[in-house]
Amino acid sequence: MTLGSHLSPLARSHIQQSDVVFAALSDAIVERWLEHMHPDVRSLQPYYGDGKSKSRAATYREWVEVMMAEVRAGKRVCAVFYGHPGVFAWSPHEVIRVARAEGFHAHMEPGISAEDCLYADLGIDPGRFGCQHYEASQLLFYETPINPGACLVLWQVGLVGDRSMKRFSTGPEYRQVLVDVLSRDYPPDHEVIIYRGATLPIEQPRIRHVPLRDLPATDVSAEETVVLLPASPLRANLALRDRLAELDRAMS
């Protein structure tokens, strides 16, 4: 996530020992830094196009094909993605699947994700109350249960409700639909944390607090994550506690 500091020695070794490196990174500065590590770094960003007539799904399929073309040519290929390459990233999983199906060796190295940074920067322990993660649009497209007694982490709120996969943001009207869904389980004044992790060593994480009712009027970028802390306490399951107590007595 953060330039240089979050790259493991093993990941660095894979980059340096490859024949060609493909990159889908957080910004141009990180891409330039990668170019100092390898002479043949090829950015995947130009495949997005203008975003008006081309869906991201088409772009991601092109990423798979351009990477596989080099694999099929006998090259040792390394693809570098910001954060964890398997978190909210379709192409890394798909290119590994295709490569293995064609008989090539392929694997994924784990990385530090925005989720990892979020826990550290916001001081959240997912084991305390439990933690549920959803892509924001999933709450709109499907009947998705929410546990208001656990932390709720919503990804890609800046794109919530986009069905075309051609846009890089949606407006306040779409966030209002999300708030309407969340309001079934959270009061309108419940605090929402809008979080963006630092990608450069000179940066600080961006952390904003707004009440749920104000989320539609608050700009949220595609890189930001929305967090809602528990709205209700954990409820003791007395029947199961009694059952466990009986087991404890029987085992003693």
mmCIF file of C-alpha atoms in Angstrom:
data_model
loop_
_atom_site.group_PDB
_atom_site.id
_atom_site.type_symbol
_atom_site.label_atom_id
_atom_site.label_comp_id
_atom_site.label_asym_id
_atom_site.label_seq_id
_atom_site.Cartn_x
_atom_site.Cartn_y
_atom_site.Cartn_z
ATOM 1 C CA MET A 1 0.000 0.000 0.000
ATOM 2 C CA THR A 2 2.701 2.473 1.038
ATOM 3 C CA LEU A 3 5.546 3.039 -1.400
ATOM 4 C CA GLY A 4 8.537 0.842 -0.585
ATOM 5 C CA SER A 5 7.759 0.069 3.034
ATOM 6 C CA HIS A 6 5.060 -2.545 2.407
ATOM 7 C CA LEU A 7 6.953 -4.622 -0.144
ATOM 8 C CA SER A 8 8.143 -7.954 1.240
ATOM 9 C CA PRO A 9 11.647 -9.264 0.432
ATOM 10 C CA LEU A 10 10.122 -12.252 -1.382
ATOM 11 C CA ALA A 11 7.881 -10.029 -3.538
ATOM 12 C CA ARG A 12 10.878 -7.844 -4.368
ATOM 13 C CA SER A 13 12.800 -10.944 -5.410
ATOM 14 C CA HIS A 14 10.011 -12.063 -7.758
ATOM 15 C CA ILE A 15 9.972 -8.622 -9.382
ATOM 16 C CA GLN A 16 13.711 -8.495 -9.887
ATOM 17 C CA GLN A 17 14.006 -12.051 -11.239
ATOM 18 C CA SER A 18 11.186 -11.799 -13.770
ATOM 19 C CA ASP A 19 11.560 -11.160 -17.487
ATOM 20 C CA VAL A 20 8.693 -8.683 -17.675
ATOM 21 C CA VAL A 21 6.709 -6.814 -15.002
ATOM 22 C CA PHE A 22 3.126 -5.631 -15.427
ATOM 23 C CA ALA A 23 1.917 -2.942 -13.042
ATOM 24 C CA ALA A 24 -1.455 -1.680 -11.823
ATOM 25 C CA LEU A 25 -0.440 0.685 -9.041
ATOM 26 C CA SER A 26 -1.932 3.473 -6.948
ATOM 27 C CA ASP A 27 -0.246 6.368 -8.744
ATOM 28 C CA ALA A 28 2.485 7.280 -11.228
ATOM 29 C CA ILE A 29 5.076 7.909 -8.512
ATOM 30 C CA VAL A 30 4.858 4.304 -7.346
ATOM 31 C CA GLU A 31 5.118 3.146 -10.947
ATOM 32 C CA ARG A 32 8.277 5.214 -11.473
ATOM 33 C CA TRP A 33 9.757 3.711 -8.305
ATOM 34 C CA LEU A 34 9.051 0.221 -9.649
ATOM 35 C CA GLU A 35 10.882 1.082 -12.861
ATOM 36 C CA HIS A 36 14.070 1.518 -10.835
ATOM 37 C CA MET A 37 13.750 -2.124 -9.799
ATOM 38 C CA HIS A 38 13.264 -3.616 -13.272
ATOM 39 C CA PRO A 39 14.084 -2.477 -16.846
ATOM 40 C CA ASP A 40 10.860 -3.774 -18.405
ATOM 41 C CA VAL A 41 7.852 -2.457 -16.465
ATOM 42 C CA ARG A 42 4.618 -2.222 -18.460
ATOM 43 C CA SER A 43 1.767 -0.189 -17.040
ATOM 44 C CA LEU A 44 -1.719 -1.654 -17.226
ATOM 45 C CA GLN A 45 -3.385 1.713 -16.645
ATOM 46 C CA PRO A 46 -3.693 2.722 -20.355
ATOM 47 C CA TYR A 47 -6.095 -0.178 -20.933
ATOM 48 C CA TYR A 48 -8.795 1.658 -18.992
ATOM 49 C CA GLY A 49 -9.443 4.012 -21.916
ATOM 50 C CA ASP A 50 -11.605 7.068 -21.287
ATOM 51 C CA GLY A 51 -14.019 5.152 -19.083
ATOM 52 C CA LYS A 52 -17.078 6.409 -20.963
ATOM 53 C CA SER A 53 -17.644 3.685 -23.515
ATOM 54 C CA LYS A 54 -15.446 0.903 -22.177
ATOM 55 C CA SER A 55 -16.377 -1.118 -19.124
ATOM 56 C CA ARG A 56 -13.835 -2.003 -16.469
ATOM 57 C CA ALA A 57 -14.726 -5.661 -17.037
ATOM 58 C CA ALA A 58 -13.381 -5.384 -20.598
ATOM 59 C CA THR A 59 -10.222 -3.726 -19.287
ATOM 60 C CA TYR A 60 -9.642 -6.454 -16.740
ATOM 61 C CA ARG A 61 -10.065 -9.151 -19.386
ATOM 62 C CA GLU A 62 -7.500 -7.336 -21.527
ATOM 63 C CA TRP A 63 -5.092 -7.339 -18.584
ATOM 64 C CA VAL A 64 -5.381 -11.102 -18.373
ATOM 65 C CA GLU A 65 -4.767 -11.538 -22.095
ATOM 66 C CA VAL A 66 -1.756 -9.215 -22.272
ATOM 67 C CA MET A 67 -0.140 -10.960 -19.304
ATOM 68 C CA MET A 68 -0.899 -14.424 -20.654
ATOM 69 C CA ALA A 69 0.586 -13.496 -24.052
ATOM 70 C CA GLU A 70 3.987 -13.093 -22.377
ATOM 71 C CA VAL A 71 3.519 -16.259 -20.323
ATOM 72 C CA ARG A 72 2.701 -18.225 -23.468
ATOM 73 C CA ALA A 73 5.807 -16.743 -25.093
ATOM 74 C CA GLY A 74 7.892 -18.442 -22.411
ATOM 75 C CA LYS A 75 8.568 -15.356 -20.310
ATOM 76 C CA ARG A 76 8.816 -15.296 -16.534
ATOM 77 C CA VAL A 77 6.049 -12.803 -15.762
ATOM 78 C CA CYS A 78 5.398 -10.837 -12.593
ATOM 79 C CA ALA A 79 2.298 -8.684 -12.157
ATOM 80 C CA VAL A 80 2.379 -6.037 -9.440
ATOM 81 C CA PHE A 81 -0.835 -4.629 -7.941
ATOM 82 C CA TYR A 82 -1.178 -2.125 -5.129
ATOM 83 C CA GLY A 83 -2.198 -3.504 -1.770
ATOM 84 C CA HIS A 84 -3.029 -7.195 -1.652
ATOM 85 C CA PRO A 85 -3.327 -8.513 -5.232
ATOM 86 C CA GLY A 86 -6.228 -10.772 -4.273
ATOM 87 C CA VAL A 87 -8.421 -8.181 -2.546
ATOM 88 C CA PHE A 88 -11.018 -6.493 -4.781
ATOM 89 C CA ALA A 89 -9.003 -7.451 -7.839
ATOM 90 C CA TRP A 90 -10.482 -9.816 -10.436
ATOM 91 C CA SER A 91 -7.582 -9.985 -12.895
ATOM 92 C CA PRO A 92 -4.931 -11.474 -10.561
ATOM 93 C CA HIS A 93 -7.198 -14.379 -9.627
ATOM 94 C CA GLU A 94 -8.284 -14.894 -13.222
ATOM 95 C CA VAL A 95 -4.812 -14.826 -14.767
ATOM 96 C CA ILE A 96 -3.620 -17.397 -12.226
ATOM 97 C CA ARG A 97 -6.610 -19.600 -13.048
ATOM 98 C CA VAL A 98 -5.992 -19.346 -16.791
ATOM 99 C CA ALA A 99 -2.264 -19.955 -16.460
ATOM 100 C CA ARG A 100 -2.749 -23.052 -14.326
ATOM 101 C CA ALA A 101 -5.445 -24.366 -16.671
ATOM 102 C CA GLU A 102 -2.910 -24.103 -19.504
ATOM 103 C CA GLY A 103 -0.253 -25.967 -17.542
ATOM 104 C CA PHE A 104 1.870 -23.045 -16.321
ATOM 105 C CA HIS A 105 3.040 -22.550 -12.768
ATOM 106 C CA ALA A 106 1.420 -19.495 -11.191
ATOM 107 C CA HIS A 107 0.959 -18.261 -7.661
ATOM 108 C CA MET A 108 0.027 -15.148 -5.690
ATOM 109 C CA GLU A 109 2.167 -13.482 -3.042
ATOM 110 C CA PRO A 110 0.090 -11.846 -0.293
ATOM 111 C CA GLY A 111 0.529 -8.159 0.329
ATOM 112 C CA ILE A 112 -0.478 -5.570 2.877
ATOM 113 C CA SER A 113 -3.993 -4.450 1.988
ATOM 114 C CA ALA A 114 -6.082 -1.383 2.719
ATOM 115 C CA GLU A 115 -7.866 -3.558 5.265
ATOM 116 C CA ASP A 116 -4.623 -4.147 7.165
ATOM 117 C CA CYS A 117 -3.845 -0.431 7.180
ATOM 118 C CA LEU A 118 -7.390 0.364 8.270
ATOM 119 C CA TYR A 119 -7.148 -1.796 11.386
ATOM 120 C CA ALA A 120 -3.886 -0.110 12.367
ATOM 121 C CA ASP A 121 -4.859 3.483 11.557
ATOM 122 C CA LEU A 122 -8.350 3.352 13.073
ATOM 123 C CA GLY A 123 -7.415 1.185 16.050
ATOM 124 C CA ILE A 124 -9.955 -1.511 15.212
ATOM 125 C CA ASP A 125 -9.520 -5.106 16.367
ATOM 126 C CA PRO A 126 -11.809 -7.263 14.177
ATOM 127 C CA GLY A 127 -11.809 -9.953 16.866
ATOM 128 C CA ARG A 128 -13.428 -7.744 19.504
ATOM 129 C CA PHE A 129 -16.935 -7.412 18.090
ATOM 130 C CA GLY A 130 -16.553 -9.201 14.775
ATOM 131 C CA CYS A 131 -16.149 -7.512 11.418
ATOM 132 C CA GLN A 132 -18.167 -7.789 8.207
ATOM 133 C CA HIS A 133 -16.898 -6.635 4.836
ATOM 134 C CA TYR A 134 -19.055 -5.898 1.811
ATOM 135 C CA GLU A 135 -18.599 -4.230 -1.527
ATOM 136 C CA ALA A 136 -21.077 -1.374 -1.129
ATOM 137 C CA SER A 137 -23.122 -2.201 -4.224
ATOM 138 C CA GLN A 138 -23.707 -5.708 -2.882
ATOM 139 C CA LEU A 139 -26.024 -4.184 -0.288
ATOM 140 C CA LEU A 140 -28.089 -2.688 -3.114
ATOM 141 C CA PHE A 141 -28.015 -5.547 -5.600
ATOM 142 C CA TYR A 142 -28.699 -8.387 -3.153
ATOM 143 C CA GLU A 143 -30.603 -9.011 0.051
ATOM 144 C CA THR A 144 -27.532 -8.912 2.262
ATOM 145 C CA PRO A 145 -27.880 -9.296 6.039
ATOM 146 C CA ILE A 146 -26.108 -6.768 8.260
ATOM 147 C CA ASN A 147 -25.153 -7.355 11.887
ATOM 148 C CA PRO A 148 -25.217 -3.922 13.587
ATOM 149 C CA GLY A 149 -23.461 -5.422 16.599
ATOM 150 C CA ALA A 150 -20.258 -5.911 14.569
ATOM 151 C CA CYS A 151 -18.051 -3.506 12.648
ATOM 152 C CA LEU A 152 -19.178 -2.907 9.076
ATOM 153 C CA VAL A 153 -16.592 -2.144 6.395
ATOM 154 C CA LEU A 154 -17.910 -0.981 3.017
ATOM 155 C CA TRP A 155 -15.642 -0.962 -0.003
ATOM 156 C CA GLN A 156 -15.960 1.181 -3.119
ATOM 157 C CA VAL A 157 -18.714 3.418 -1.774
ATOM 158 C CA GLY A 158 -17.605 6.011 -4.334
ATOM 159 C CA LEU A 159 -18.884 3.617 -7.024
ATOM 160 C CA VAL A 160 -21.967 2.388 -5.194
ATOM 161 C CA GLY A 161 -24.853 1.478 -7.447
ATOM 162 C CA ASP A 162 -22.887 1.495 -10.700
ATOM 163 C CA ARG A 163 -24.178 -1.356 -12.856
ATOM 164 C CA SER A 164 -22.397 -0.353 -16.063
ATOM 165 C CA MET A 165 -18.809 -0.798 -14.823
ATOM 166 C CA LYS A 166 -17.997 2.205 -17.032
ATOM 167 C CA ARG A 167 -18.033 4.920 -14.388
ATOM 168 C CA PHE A 168 -15.343 5.776 -11.871
ATOM 169 C CA SER A 169 -17.762 7.461 -9.467
ATOM 170 C CA THR A 170 -21.459 7.805 -8.727
ATOM 171 C CA GLY A 171 -23.238 10.782 -7.211
ATOM 172 C CA PRO A 172 -25.073 11.658 -3.998
ATOM 173 C CA GLU A 173 -28.317 10.135 -5.260
ATOM 174 C CA TYR A 174 -26.669 6.727 -5.303
ATOM 175 C CA ARG A 175 -25.166 7.196 -1.848
ATOM 176 C CA GLN A 176 -28.651 8.138 -0.621
ATOM 177 C CA VAL A 177 -29.911 4.736 -1.732
ATOM 178 C CA LEU A 178 -27.089 3.156 0.273
ATOM 179 C CA VAL A 179 -27.980 5.270 3.322
ATOM 180 C CA ASP A 180 -31.616 4.208 2.989
ATOM 181 C CA VAL A 181 -30.485 0.580 3.187
ATOM 182 C CA LEU A 182 -28.145 1.208 6.119
ATOM 183 C CA SER A 183 -30.837 3.159 7.970
ATOM 184 C CA ARG A 184 -32.728 -0.069 8.513
ATOM 185 C CA ASP A 185 -30.032 -1.047 11.030
ATOM 186 C CA TYR A 186 -28.363 2.235 12.051
ATOM 187 C CA PRO A 187 -29.773 5.538 13.386
ATOM 188 C CA PRO A 188 -29.300 8.600 11.155
ATOM 189 C CA ASP A 189 -26.790 10.159 13.558
ATOM 190 C CA HIS A 190 -24.594 7.040 13.700
ATOM 191 C CA GLU A 191 -20.983 7.947 13.003
ATOM 192 C CA VAL A 192 -19.495 6.964 9.661
ATOM 193 C CA ILE A 193 -15.723 6.875 9.218
ATOM 194 C CA ILE A 194 -14.406 7.592 5.715
ATOM 195 C CA TYR A 195 -10.883 6.231 5.417
ATOM 196 C CA ARG A 196 -8.081 6.318 2.867
ATOM 197 C CA GLY A 197 -4.714 4.776 3.648
ATOM 198 C CA ALA A 198 -1.429 6.494 2.820
ATOM 199 C CA THR A 199 0.304 5.357 -0.376
ATOM 200 C CA LEU A 200 3.408 7.556 -0.061
ATOM 201 C CA PRO A 201 5.753 7.710 2.947
ATOM 202 C CA ILE A 202 5.245 11.482 3.202
ATOM 203 C CA GLU A 203 1.471 11.121 3.457
ATOM 204 C CA GLN A 204 -0.806 10.573 6.428
ATOM 205 C CA PRO A 205 -3.980 8.483 6.246
ATOM 206 C CA ARG A 206 -7.087 10.506 5.502
ATOM 207 C CA ILE A 207 -9.770 9.964 8.157
ATOM 208 C CA ARG A 208 -13.099 11.806 8.177
ATOM 209 C CA HIS A 209 -16.113 11.438 10.487
ATOM 210 C CA VAL A 210 -19.663 12.252 9.404
ATOM 211 C CA PRO A 211 -23.116 11.194 10.606
ATOM 212 C CA LEU A 212 -24.801 8.607 8.442
ATOM 213 C CA ARG A 213 -27.427 11.108 7.282
ATOM 214 C CA ASP A 214 -24.685 13.309 5.769
ATOM 215 C CA LEU A 215 -23.014 10.569 3.741
ATOM 216 C CA PRO A 216 -24.902 11.356 0.497
ATOM 217 C CA ALA A 217 -23.678 14.973 0.562
ATOM 218 C CA THR A 218 -20.100 13.934 1.333
ATOM 219 C CA ASP A 219 -17.761 13.234 -1.577
ATOM 220 C CA VAL A 220 -16.301 9.746 -1.336
ATOM 221 C CA SER A 221 -13.608 8.653 -3.776
ATOM 222 C CA ALA A 222 -13.237 5.151 -5.177
ATOM 223 C CA GLU A 223 -10.083 4.726 -3.063
ATOM 224 C CA GLU A 224 -11.845 5.474 0.223
ATOM 225 C CA THR A 225 -13.422 2.915 2.523
ATOM 226 C CA VAL A 226 -16.428 3.530 4.757
ATOM 227 C CA VAL A 227 -16.538 2.066 8.260
ATOM 228 C CA LEU A 228 -19.441 1.886 10.697
ATOM 229 C CA LEU A 229 -18.617 0.846 14.249
ATOM 230 C CA PRO A 230 -21.169 -1.287 16.148
ATOM 231 C CA ALA A 231 -24.521 0.355 16.778
ATOM 232 C CA SER A 232 -25.660 -2.121 19.422
ATOM 233 C CA PRO A 233 -23.914 -4.165 22.143
ATOM 234 C CA LEU A 234 -23.267 -7.860 21.922
ATOM 235 C CA ARG A 235 -26.153 -9.826 23.436
ATOM 236 C CA ALA A 236 -25.306 -12.696 25.715
ATOM 237 C CA ASN A 237 -26.635 -16.113 24.669
ATOM 238 C CA LEU A 238 -27.614 -17.321 28.125
ATOM 239 C CA ALA A 239 -28.905 -20.700 26.983
ATOM 240 C CA LEU A 240 -25.625 -21.638 25.314
ATOM 241 C CA ARG A 241 -23.614 -20.257 28.222
ATOM 242 C CA ASP A 242 -25.563 -22.562 30.546
ATOM 243 C CA ARG A 243 -24.914 -25.481 28.208
ATOM 244 C CA LEU A 244 -21.196 -24.753 28.163
ATOM 245 C CA ALA A 245 -21.193 -24.460 31.955
ATOM 246 C CA GLU A 246 -22.725 -27.927 32.171
ATOM 247 C CA LEU A 247 -19.983 -29.248 29.882
ATOM 248 C CA ASP A 248 -17.355 -27.591 32.093
ATOM 249 C CA ARG A 249 -18.800 -29.286 35.174
ATOM 250 C CA ALA A 250 -18.957 -32.649 33.428
ATOM 251 C CA MET A 251 -15.331 -32.352 32.276
ATOM 252 C CA SER A 252 -13.971 -31.303 35.680
#
